[in-house]
């Protein structure tokens, strides 16, 4: 089933069930008002939501046209957003780009940062930044929403706790990262609000593309209407979702509704970094990777970070070319100047 | 007024108003079910809660005995927990303890880490850790809950957004910190769940001890029934709460209900680190500081980190010796072995 939180003026939105083809929705708030409350009571509520989704597909319940731009992020705010860096290829490149080496342990010990989860952007909401010099970058990722997870969870338990899958644009301010990380406490100002896809889907909606641990489909990242990335989320994911969840829960429980991110999707080709889409490669899911490859090839980056007015679109299509999650589509805006 | 979230079996508890002397409470859930929902609508709801608190003090509404051990953390889970390190003296000592120097900028640029906020412990809940070798430490702190805060907030706006004050035990696993921080993404496994005081209070409850930016009272930290720390939260706080809030909101908004922590309260005396309470000093709010001072004085730390069975108590008393927030009192327990 596919779930969305419609913008009804409340902080957490109104829960609706959306058709598989994303064209229509039916209200689900008579069952449970919000997605967080659904995840809080998943075992009890999800069978009712599944039944409603079945009726919706059959046209047996009242429905209305679903507009992606009316959706909030599925969890407009969450109690936890923990973002991994599972595509270690990406980590290696981005660290190179800022002159930092990468310890060997990064290939065996998952890297996760604690993200801000109190104010996610809507999937179509502008990215408001005060200064282009902050080095604005998109990061296209896959994320899962989990149920309650105990301390010290096993990999199998972690896999069984995955409830929903969605996409995310983990916006980064690359120019603020080096100074912030040098302070030793991780990201804060360099990670402004993220945006998630218009719908979150249960793993069964992914069919064979979901193996219980990864999504085996290309992630489409477009920049100003041109294909920028088509990296496959199932390729080169060194740490799958159960591994990330178990890492996050090593010393503390995770509350239902916790979002675990994959980190920027990134594919290595034949041992070398992927080529741009226009050169027949799978491209990139963030600008920092391309800039690093340009630096390696040409001595310095040629592609700028995002500028005011730039438009980023992140989407994932199934084998038939149908959008699974709807699209994140965000324009970069000069904060305080848009009025 | 003083607010608490009673354990009623739900994830977010039931909102009650507590008397100033912490002896009685009256239900507030007919106004608004949870503290988060109160903070979500503070301008509209707080006058009603204040009126209820007034009636409670007068005995004009039904009330029941308030037991601190029935309280959850005021926000049992929150959308954001951002913890500063405002007592730079503490930062300097703890970094010394793990052999890390401190950049000069730490005296001018606030340090904040993004904490996990999805599963806070109850004020009297055991600290469950799998292994004493993780280096279990308490960290006694003051924290505030803020209203909505815009990106790029001014210091005055930040000050005006402070709604509630409480205490926190920011449990740390010192043994896991060096390897985790070396990875560059900040704390994750090394910061298990924190616990907050049984009640959160509006700043006016602090009287003259609240200057709009800091709490000028000693923080009592007891270990196994003995005074361990009496450091004054208003002394040596290099960055006050408005400064921490403005730092947190530089590139993103903060949602109402965001918790901002002070970092471990720590006083410097006459240019030298504070002395233990038993030697007439104000002592410490965490073990790492004492261990560092022992290392400086004696070549190696003498005091161990917390062991299974140890009892930590964190409280703050007003000028008359009355507990303001109730006490955090937590025993360290071997996770998985307590049954």
XYZ file of C-alpha atoms in Angstrom:
678
model
C 0.000 0.000 0.000
C 0.962 3.616 -0.498
C 0.465 6.244 2.202
C 0.682 10.024 2.143
C 0.170 12.893 4.567
C -1.919 15.620 2.984
C -1.400 19.239 3.894
C -4.479 20.170 5.950
C -2.861 23.010 7.845
C -1.869 20.828 10.801
C 1.726 20.060 11.721
C 1.479 16.347 10.955
C -0.974 16.361 8.063
C -3.891 14.029 7.376
C -3.249 10.388 6.568
C -4.545 9.143 3.219
C -4.147 5.942 1.207
C -3.061 6.492 -2.411
C -3.617 4.230 -5.416
C -0.668 2.286 -6.793
C -0.658 4.561 -9.851
C -0.637 7.675 -7.593
C -3.714 9.141 -9.301
C -6.313 8.935 -6.510
C -6.526 8.868 -2.738
C -9.005 8.073 -0.055
C -9.095 9.483 3.462
C -7.661 7.207 6.149
C -7.890 9.615 9.048
C -11.076 8.015 10.325
C -8.893 4.994 11.147
C -5.898 6.894 12.477
C -5.199 10.618 12.082
C -1.526 10.679 11.140
C 1.202 8.451 9.743
C 3.089 8.630 13.060
C 0.046 7.326 14.917
C -0.313 4.565 12.305
C 3.302 3.510 12.841
C 2.809 3.779 16.613
C 0.133 1.070 16.308
C 1.207 -0.674 13.132
C 0.251 -4.258 14.017
C -3.269 -3.175 14.882
C -3.809 -0.483 12.245
C -2.026 -1.698 9.132
C -4.525 -4.498 8.311
C -7.280 -1.860 8.235
C -5.175 0.422 6.049
C -4.381 -2.508 3.731
C -8.087 -3.316 3.454
C -8.811 0.322 2.647
C -6.077 0.321 0.005
C -7.642 -2.769 -1.562
C -11.049 -1.106 -1.656
C -9.513 2.026 -3.144
C -7.949 0.054 -6.012
C -11.363 -1.508 -6.700
C -13.071 1.871 -6.668
C -15.226 0.677 -3.773
C -14.596 3.709 -1.531
C -14.931 7.447 -2.186
C -11.754 8.846 -3.702
C -10.337 12.093 -4.989
C -7.590 13.108 -7.382
C -4.156 12.849 -5.724
C -1.904 15.831 -6.353
C 1.685 15.280 -5.294
C 2.091 18.970 -4.565
C -0.557 18.730 -1.844
C 1.498 16.202 0.083
C 3.714 16.887 3.050
C 6.658 14.600 3.635
C 5.039 11.315 4.792
C 6.290 12.094 8.304
C 6.306 15.913 8.235
C 8.329 15.710 11.428
C 9.730 12.561 12.963
C 11.169 11.503 16.290
C 14.346 10.306 14.614
C 16.136 10.740 11.317
C 19.326 8.706 11.256
C 21.097 8.820 7.942
C 23.646 6.237 6.958
C 26.405 6.453 4.396
C 25.908 2.997 2.984
C 27.389 3.674 -0.454
C 30.953 3.830 0.710
C 32.064 4.806 -2.784
C 30.273 8.127 -2.206
C 31.901 8.618 1.188
C 35.351 8.016 -0.262
C 34.808 10.499 -3.095
C 33.277 13.227 -0.956
C 36.008 12.929 1.640
C 38.599 13.148 -1.119
C 36.846 16.275 -2.340
C 37.447 17.987 0.985
C 40.934 16.580 1.372
C 40.084 13.998 4.019
C 41.322 10.419 3.773
C 39.137 7.411 4.517
C 39.964 4.796 7.154
C 39.743 1.125 6.051
C 37.175 0.528 8.822
C 34.627 2.529 6.783
C 34.190 -0.600 4.635
C 33.204 -2.708 7.647
C 31.743 -0.336 10.259
C 28.632 1.572 9.149
C 28.682 5.350 9.292
C 25.477 7.026 10.481
C 24.781 10.576 11.506
C 21.972 11.877 13.660
C 19.931 14.216 11.487
C 17.467 16.928 12.444
C 13.935 15.539 12.185
C 11.720 18.303 13.536
C 10.948 20.238 10.377
C 11.096 18.334 7.101
C 10.315 20.159 3.886
C 7.357 19.232 1.723
C 8.330 17.234 -1.413
C 7.658 20.320 -3.561
C 8.815 22.958 -1.090
C 11.672 25.273 -2.043
C 15.073 24.818 -0.429
C 15.592 28.142 1.318
C 19.217 29.076 1.865
C 20.624 32.460 2.839
C 23.762 32.318 0.712
C 24.843 30.389 -2.412
C 28.350 30.378 -0.953
C 27.200 27.756 1.560
C 27.725 25.234 -1.245
C 24.177 23.927 -1.638
C 23.952 20.290 -2.730
C 21.191 17.723 -3.130
C 21.686 14.144 -1.975
C 19.315 11.569 -3.464
C 18.708 8.656 -1.125
C 16.353 5.839 -0.194
C 14.985 5.716 3.368
C 12.926 3.318 5.452
C 10.554 3.868 8.361
C 10.902 1.247 11.075
C 8.715 -0.076 13.861
C 9.974 -0.235 17.466
C 13.458 -1.742 17.565
C 15.091 -3.052 20.739
C 18.640 -2.360 21.891
C 21.061 -4.841 20.376
C 18.650 -6.011 17.697
C 19.743 -8.845 15.391
C 19.969 -8.346 11.635
C 16.906 -10.549 11.108
C 14.885 -8.602 13.668
C 16.023 -5.363 12.058
C 14.905 -6.590 8.627
C 11.499 -7.551 10.064
C 11.051 -4.056 11.560
C 11.031 -2.249 8.186
C 7.514 -0.914 7.589
C 7.722 1.666 4.802
C 10.114 2.832 2.105
C 10.467 6.336 0.637
C 12.919 8.683 -1.059
C 14.746 11.623 0.447
C 16.632 14.699 -0.613
C 19.165 15.130 2.184
C 20.106 18.717 1.415
C 23.687 19.546 2.388
C 25.590 22.797 2.687
C 29.001 21.592 1.547
C 30.711 24.868 2.310
C 29.797 24.619 5.986
C 30.777 20.963 6.419
C 34.584 21.120 6.818
C 34.534 23.654 9.671
C 31.617 21.945 11.343
C 33.081 18.449 11.182
C 36.423 19.804 12.371
C 34.693 20.674 15.649
C 34.156 16.951 16.138
C 30.437 16.853 16.949
C 29.148 16.038 13.457
C 26.752 17.929 11.207
C 24.336 20.578 12.403
C 24.156 23.821 10.426
C 25.532 22.038 7.353
C 22.432 19.817 7.183
C 19.314 21.957 6.764
C 15.853 20.393 6.500
C 15.463 17.312 4.284
C 12.480 16.579 2.028
C 10.891 13.160 1.458
C 8.877 11.721 -1.421
C 5.115 12.405 -1.597
C 4.283 8.817 -0.659
C 5.782 6.119 1.504
C 5.131 2.563 0.388
C 5.114 -0.823 2.064
C 8.002 -2.984 0.803
C 5.637 -5.348 -1.066
C 4.852 -2.471 -3.456
C 8.414 -2.828 -4.741
C 7.872 -6.442 -5.830
C 11.086 -8.191 -6.864
C 12.980 -4.909 -6.594
C 12.903 -5.319 -2.792
C 15.023 -8.191 -1.499
C 14.233 -7.506 2.152
C 17.298 -5.318 2.590
C 17.790 -3.087 -0.464
C 15.865 -1.516 -3.337
C 17.171 -2.779 -6.701
C 16.099 0.101 -8.933
C 17.763 3.192 -10.378
C 17.250 6.455 -8.526
C 16.450 9.259 -10.961
C 18.049 12.561 -10.056
C 17.374 15.392 -12.500
C 18.862 18.853 -12.377
C 17.068 21.664 -14.221
C 15.183 19.133 -16.322
C 18.230 17.131 -17.411
C 19.125 13.625 -16.281
C 21.899 13.896 -13.701
C 21.833 10.528 -11.945
C 20.478 7.042 -12.580
C 22.527 5.122 -10.019
C 20.994 1.835 -8.932
C 20.141 1.821 -5.228
C 20.755 -1.928 -5.070
C 24.322 -1.706 -6.379
C 27.379 -0.890 -4.241
C 25.263 -0.520 -1.086
C 27.951 -1.759 1.279
C 25.616 -1.695 4.292
C 22.001 -2.681 3.653
C 19.073 -1.352 5.681
C 19.063 -4.136 8.300
C 22.780 -3.488 8.912
C 22.150 0.265 9.302
C 19.217 -0.346 11.662
C 21.226 -2.757 13.820
C 24.078 -0.255 13.975
C 21.704 2.526 15.048
C 20.179 0.307 17.754
C 23.397 -1.021 19.255
C 23.144 0.979 22.495
C 19.607 2.377 22.465
C 16.149 1.421 21.236
C 14.597 3.032 18.164
C 11.059 4.333 18.492
C 8.474 3.391 15.873
C 8.578 6.022 13.160
C 12.348 6.271 13.157
C 13.603 7.018 9.641
C 16.826 5.342 8.519
C 18.468 6.740 5.402
C 20.757 4.961 2.949
C 23.061 7.874 2.322
C 23.647 9.209 -1.184
C 23.121 6.492 -3.756
C 26.353 5.980 -5.652
C 27.589 3.352 -8.098
C 31.148 2.511 -8.909
C 31.769 1.252 -12.442
C 34.485 -1.306 -13.061
C 36.416 -0.065 -10.095
C 36.274 3.567 -11.241
C 33.733 6.247 -10.336
C 30.639 6.305 -12.535
C 30.513 8.447 -15.661
C 28.012 11.265 -16.256
C 24.658 10.244 -17.740
C 25.406 12.186 -20.945
C 28.511 10.050 -21.423
C 26.508 6.855 -21.024
C 27.174 6.411 -17.313
C 24.735 6.219 -14.417
C 25.760 9.643 -13.191
C 25.505 10.858 -9.598
C 22.997 11.574 -6.860
C 24.784 14.697 -5.609
C 26.969 17.413 -7.080
C 29.912 16.786 -4.777
C 30.704 13.481 -6.501
C 30.760 14.968 -9.969
C 32.892 17.855 -8.719
C 35.357 15.393 -7.240
C 35.596 13.463 -10.476
C 36.167 16.724 -12.358
C 38.900 17.584 -9.873
C 40.554 14.205 -10.439
C 40.249 14.524 -14.233
C 40.808 18.229 -14.759
C 42.461 19.530 -11.623
C 39.461 21.496 -10.382
C 35.669 21.253 -10.240
C 33.843 22.670 -13.262
C 30.241 22.138 -12.096
C 29.050 24.659 -9.496
C 26.961 23.737 -6.488
C 23.250 24.595 -6.660
C 22.354 28.173 -7.422
C 19.202 30.125 -6.639
C 16.598 29.105 -9.171
C 18.007 25.616 -9.782
C 15.468 22.790 -9.775
C 16.180 19.335 -8.361
C 13.924 16.342 -9.053
C 14.316 12.963 -7.368
C 12.146 10.017 -8.343
C 12.233 6.236 -8.713
C 10.445 4.332 -11.448
C 9.508 0.670 -11.572
C 10.368 -1.680 -14.435
C 7.395 -0.294 -16.390
C 8.471 3.311 -15.986
C 5.834 4.176 -13.398
C 6.759 6.455 -10.516
C 6.674 4.489 -7.262
C 6.947 7.230 -4.640
C 6.016 10.353 -6.587
C 8.656 12.992 -7.134
C 10.589 15.261 -4.834
C 10.905 18.470 -6.835
C 12.485 21.457 -5.178
C 13.718 24.804 -6.331
C 16.569 26.533 -4.537
C 15.465 29.908 -3.215
C 17.273 32.799 -1.560
C 16.014 32.708 2.035
C 14.423 35.965 3.056
C 14.353 37.285 -0.528
C 11.488 35.255 -1.980
C 8.739 37.661 -0.897
C 3.634 26.647 36.209
C 4.995 23.143 36.407
C 4.025 20.459 33.897
C 4.551 16.715 33.858
C 3.675 13.792 31.602
C 2.301 10.916 33.644
C 2.855 7.349 32.583
C -0.566 6.160 31.398
C 0.729 3.431 29.107
C 0.753 5.659 26.027
C 3.913 6.708 24.228
C 3.571 10.396 25.066
C 1.955 10.208 28.497
C -0.860 12.291 29.933
C -0.330 15.994 30.580
C -0.820 17.160 34.172
C -0.168 20.392 36.042
C 1.839 19.968 39.242
C 1.878 22.197 42.327
C 4.916 24.384 42.934
C 5.896 22.151 45.865
C 5.601 19.035 43.646
C 3.183 17.329 46.049
C -0.043 17.298 44.019
C -1.217 17.327 40.432
C -4.364 17.890 38.472
C -5.230 16.442 35.094
C -4.735 18.801 32.149
C -5.486 16.340 29.369
C -9.030 17.675 28.964
C -7.369 20.857 27.650
C -4.670 19.189 25.589
C -3.596 15.545 25.751
C 0.187 15.789 25.723
C 2.978 18.246 26.392
C 3.963 18.191 22.706
C 0.445 19.232 21.710
C 0.555 21.982 24.347
C 3.806 23.314 22.928
C 2.386 22.968 19.398
C -0.323 25.451 20.406
C 1.382 27.324 23.221
C -0.076 30.802 22.644
C -3.588 29.418 22.704
C -3.211 26.715 25.363
C -0.783 28.105 27.926
C -3.216 30.687 29.400
C -5.634 27.842 30.158
C -2.867 25.768 31.687
C -1.746 28.762 33.772
C -5.302 29.271 34.997
C -5.503 25.602 35.910
C -2.187 25.862 37.769
C -3.554 28.819 39.722
C -6.678 26.863 40.661
C -4.544 23.887 41.663
C -2.478 26.006 44.062
C -5.717 27.280 45.618
C -7.098 23.773 45.976
C -9.991 24.774 43.743
C -9.725 21.780 41.388
C -9.571 18.042 42.069
C -6.012 16.924 42.696
C -4.058 13.825 43.531
C -0.705 13.046 45.134
C 2.150 13.570 42.665
C 4.719 10.787 42.666
C 7.864 11.638 40.732
C 8.368 7.980 39.862
C 5.087 7.973 37.916
C 6.372 10.649 35.569
C 7.796 10.117 32.118
C 10.299 12.633 30.830
C 8.183 15.764 30.165
C 8.546 15.050 26.448
C 8.882 11.253 26.464
C 9.981 11.582 22.860
C 10.700 14.821 21.053
C 11.141 15.966 17.483
C 14.522 17.434 18.297
C 17.151 17.182 21.023
C 20.071 19.459 20.280
C 22.627 19.522 23.032
C 25.130 22.318 23.354
C 28.465 22.345 25.131
C 28.074 25.758 26.662
C 30.437 25.242 29.600
C 33.580 25.370 27.560
C 35.644 24.515 30.640
C 34.030 21.053 30.505
C 34.764 20.672 26.811
C 38.410 21.572 27.328
C 38.824 19.081 30.176
C 37.027 16.208 28.470
C 38.974 16.697 25.265
C 42.202 16.737 27.264
C 41.080 13.470 28.852
C 40.973 11.787 25.473
C 44.101 13.491 24.219
C 42.388 15.973 21.913
C 43.342 19.635 21.901
C 40.806 22.452 21.772
C 40.707 25.096 19.030
C 40.464 28.735 20.184
C 37.233 29.088 18.177
C 35.478 26.916 20.763
C 35.337 30.005 22.997
C 33.445 32.000 20.350
C 31.562 29.490 18.171
C 28.983 27.348 20.017
C 29.316 23.580 19.835
C 26.049 21.643 19.476
C 25.410 18.030 18.632
C 22.252 16.491 17.255
C 21.039 14.004 19.849
C 18.633 11.109 19.526
C 15.196 12.203 20.694
C 12.935 9.257 19.941
C 13.164 7.297 23.158
C 13.987 9.249 26.300
C 14.205 7.390 29.583
C 11.837 8.083 32.449
C 13.417 10.183 35.242
C 13.591 7.089 37.460
C 14.266 4.523 34.749
C 17.462 2.451 34.921
C 20.277 3.171 32.495
C 20.591 -0.131 30.630
C 24.020 -0.761 29.156
C 25.408 -4.030 27.818
C 28.966 -3.608 29.076
C 30.652 -1.590 31.846
C 33.643 -1.306 29.540
C 31.680 1.203 27.429
C 32.707 3.789 30.042
C 29.294 4.816 31.346
C 29.051 8.432 32.498
C 26.288 10.758 33.620
C 26.166 14.355 32.403
C 24.072 16.747 34.488
C 22.641 19.580 32.413
C 19.914 22.187 32.142
C 17.672 22.165 29.056
C 14.956 24.364 27.597
C 11.977 23.592 25.378
C 11.391 26.204 22.692
C 8.464 27.309 20.573
C 8.742 27.542 16.776
C 11.942 29.320 15.804
C 12.601 30.726 12.342
C 15.773 30.306 10.300
C 18.289 32.997 11.168
C 16.570 33.998 14.402
C 17.998 36.933 16.382
C 19.214 36.497 19.948
C 16.222 38.452 21.259
C 13.769 36.319 19.284
C 15.544 33.196 20.523
C 15.237 34.359 24.117
C 11.524 35.024 23.625
C 10.987 31.502 22.255
C 11.986 29.739 25.491
C 8.865 28.122 26.964
C 9.977 25.591 29.575
C 13.068 24.643 31.553
C 14.062 21.196 32.839
C 17.054 19.084 33.825
C 18.656 16.276 31.867
C 21.006 13.378 32.372
C 22.773 13.131 29.033
C 24.162 9.632 29.492
C 27.432 9.098 27.628
C 29.446 6.003 26.808
C 32.936 7.486 27.056
C 34.640 4.351 25.831
C 32.787 4.497 22.518
C 33.327 8.219 21.904
C 36.896 8.363 20.538
C 36.338 5.802 17.763
C 32.956 7.255 16.906
C 34.120 10.872 16.733
C 37.144 9.769 14.696
C 34.694 8.734 11.975
C 33.749 12.397 11.682
C 29.953 12.177 11.853
C 29.553 12.918 15.561
C 27.969 10.862 18.337
C 25.556 8.022 17.770
C 26.150 4.796 19.692
C 28.127 6.714 22.315
C 25.007 8.684 23.316
C 22.294 6.290 24.491
C 18.901 7.587 25.642
C 18.833 10.638 27.914
C 16.479 11.151 30.866
C 14.817 14.425 31.860
C 13.499 15.734 35.177
C 9.976 14.736 36.306
C 8.641 18.238 35.657
C 9.313 21.034 33.199
C 8.683 24.549 34.502
C 7.974 27.886 32.918
C 10.895 30.284 33.429
C 8.899 32.459 35.864
C 8.995 29.550 38.355
C 12.717 30.212 38.685
C 12.187 33.781 39.904
C 15.394 35.781 40.107
C 17.422 32.667 39.319
C 16.337 33.045 35.673
C 17.814 36.068 33.919
C 16.186 35.277 30.577
C 19.202 33.356 29.346
C 20.647 31.183 32.144
C 19.656 29.490 35.408
C 21.668 30.880 38.325
C 21.440 27.963 40.728
C 23.663 25.029 41.665
C 22.960 21.720 39.960
C 23.046 18.881 42.500
C 24.614 15.715 41.167
C 24.833 12.865 43.680
C 26.504 9.526 43.134
C 25.475 6.603 45.338
C 23.993 8.990 47.876
C 27.046 11.241 48.169
C 27.341 14.795 46.892
C 29.354 14.736 43.686
C 28.562 18.062 42.045
C 27.141 21.426 43.060
C 28.305 23.491 40.082
C 26.290 26.641 39.454
C 24.517 26.539 36.094
C 24.764 30.323 35.819
C 28.557 30.411 36.183
C 31.019 29.830 33.319
C 28.210 29.250 30.802
C 30.087 30.684 27.848
C 27.075 30.399 25.536
C 23.678 31.092 27.077
C 20.442 29.518 25.857
C 19.539 32.266 23.352
C 23.005 31.912 21.797
C 22.607 28.126 21.542
C 19.125 28.463 20.016
C 20.298 31.009 17.443
C 23.220 28.741 16.527
C 20.878 25.765 16.073
C 18.538 27.820 13.882
C 21.133 29.390 11.610
C 20.223 27.334 8.525
C 16.932 25.659 9.443
C 13.851 26.353 11.523
C 13.280 24.660 14.881
C 9.899 23.074 15.439
C 8.001 23.827 18.657
C 9.012 21.244 21.237
C 12.670 21.297 20.258
C 14.836 20.694 23.322
C 18.093 22.634 23.598
C 20.593 21.408 26.193
C 23.283 23.392 27.980
C 25.900 20.684 27.981
C 27.466 19.426 31.193
C 27.400 22.120 33.850
C 30.948 22.906 34.865
C 32.557 25.662 36.942
C 36.129 26.803 36.839
C 37.511 28.152 40.126
C 40.083 30.918 40.091
C 41.304 29.832 36.732
C 41.758 26.214 37.817
C 39.282 23.332 37.515
C 36.860 22.985 40.437
C 37.724 20.875 43.437
C 35.696 17.860 44.623
C 32.763 18.606 46.935
C 34.472 16.777 49.817
C 37.429 19.161 49.515
C 35.137 22.173 49.671
C 34.773 22.626 45.916
C 31.663 22.628 43.741
C 32.618 19.276 42.261
C 31.541 18.022 38.843
C 28.477 17.084 36.817
C 30.121 14.091 35.130
C 32.825 11.583 35.965
C 35.034 12.417 33.002
C 35.979 15.788 34.502
C 37.034 14.345 37.836
C 39.002 11.627 36.028
C 40.787 14.274 33.993
C 41.696 16.246 37.090
C 42.984 13.063 38.709
C 45.057 12.410 35.609
C 46.524 15.919 35.788
C 47.225 15.598 39.528
C 48.202 11.957 39.850
C 49.102 10.765 36.374
C 46.051 8.551 35.910
C 42.360 8.491 36.752
C 41.469 6.944 40.112
C 37.675 7.176 39.918
C 36.056 4.542 37.692
C 33.197 5.265 35.324
C 29.736 4.116 36.432
C 29.354 0.469 37.353
C 26.284 -1.719 37.364
C 24.343 -0.895 40.513
C 25.558 2.701 40.767
C 22.891 5.311 41.457
C 22.934 8.809 39.925
C 20.696 11.597 41.213
C 20.361 14.986 39.523
C 18.286 17.761 41.055
C 18.162 21.519 41.434
C 16.969 23.301 44.564
C 15.810 26.869 44.964
C 17.175 29.316 47.529
C 14.928 27.715 50.173
C 16.160 24.209 49.466
C 13.028 23.097 47.634
C 13.355 20.878 44.574
C 12.290 22.813 41.478
C 12.104 20.072 38.843
C 11.948 16.898 40.942
C 14.863 14.482 40.752
C 16.316 12.374 38.004
C 17.384 9.213 39.836
C 18.734 6.353 37.770
C 20.486 3.119 38.548
C 22.924 1.625 36.056
C 21.788 -1.851 35.034
C 23.343 -4.594 32.935
C 21.187 -4.656 29.791
C 19.663 -8.038 29.166
C 20.622 -9.323 32.630
C 18.119 -7.472 34.797
C 15.397 -10.149 34.522
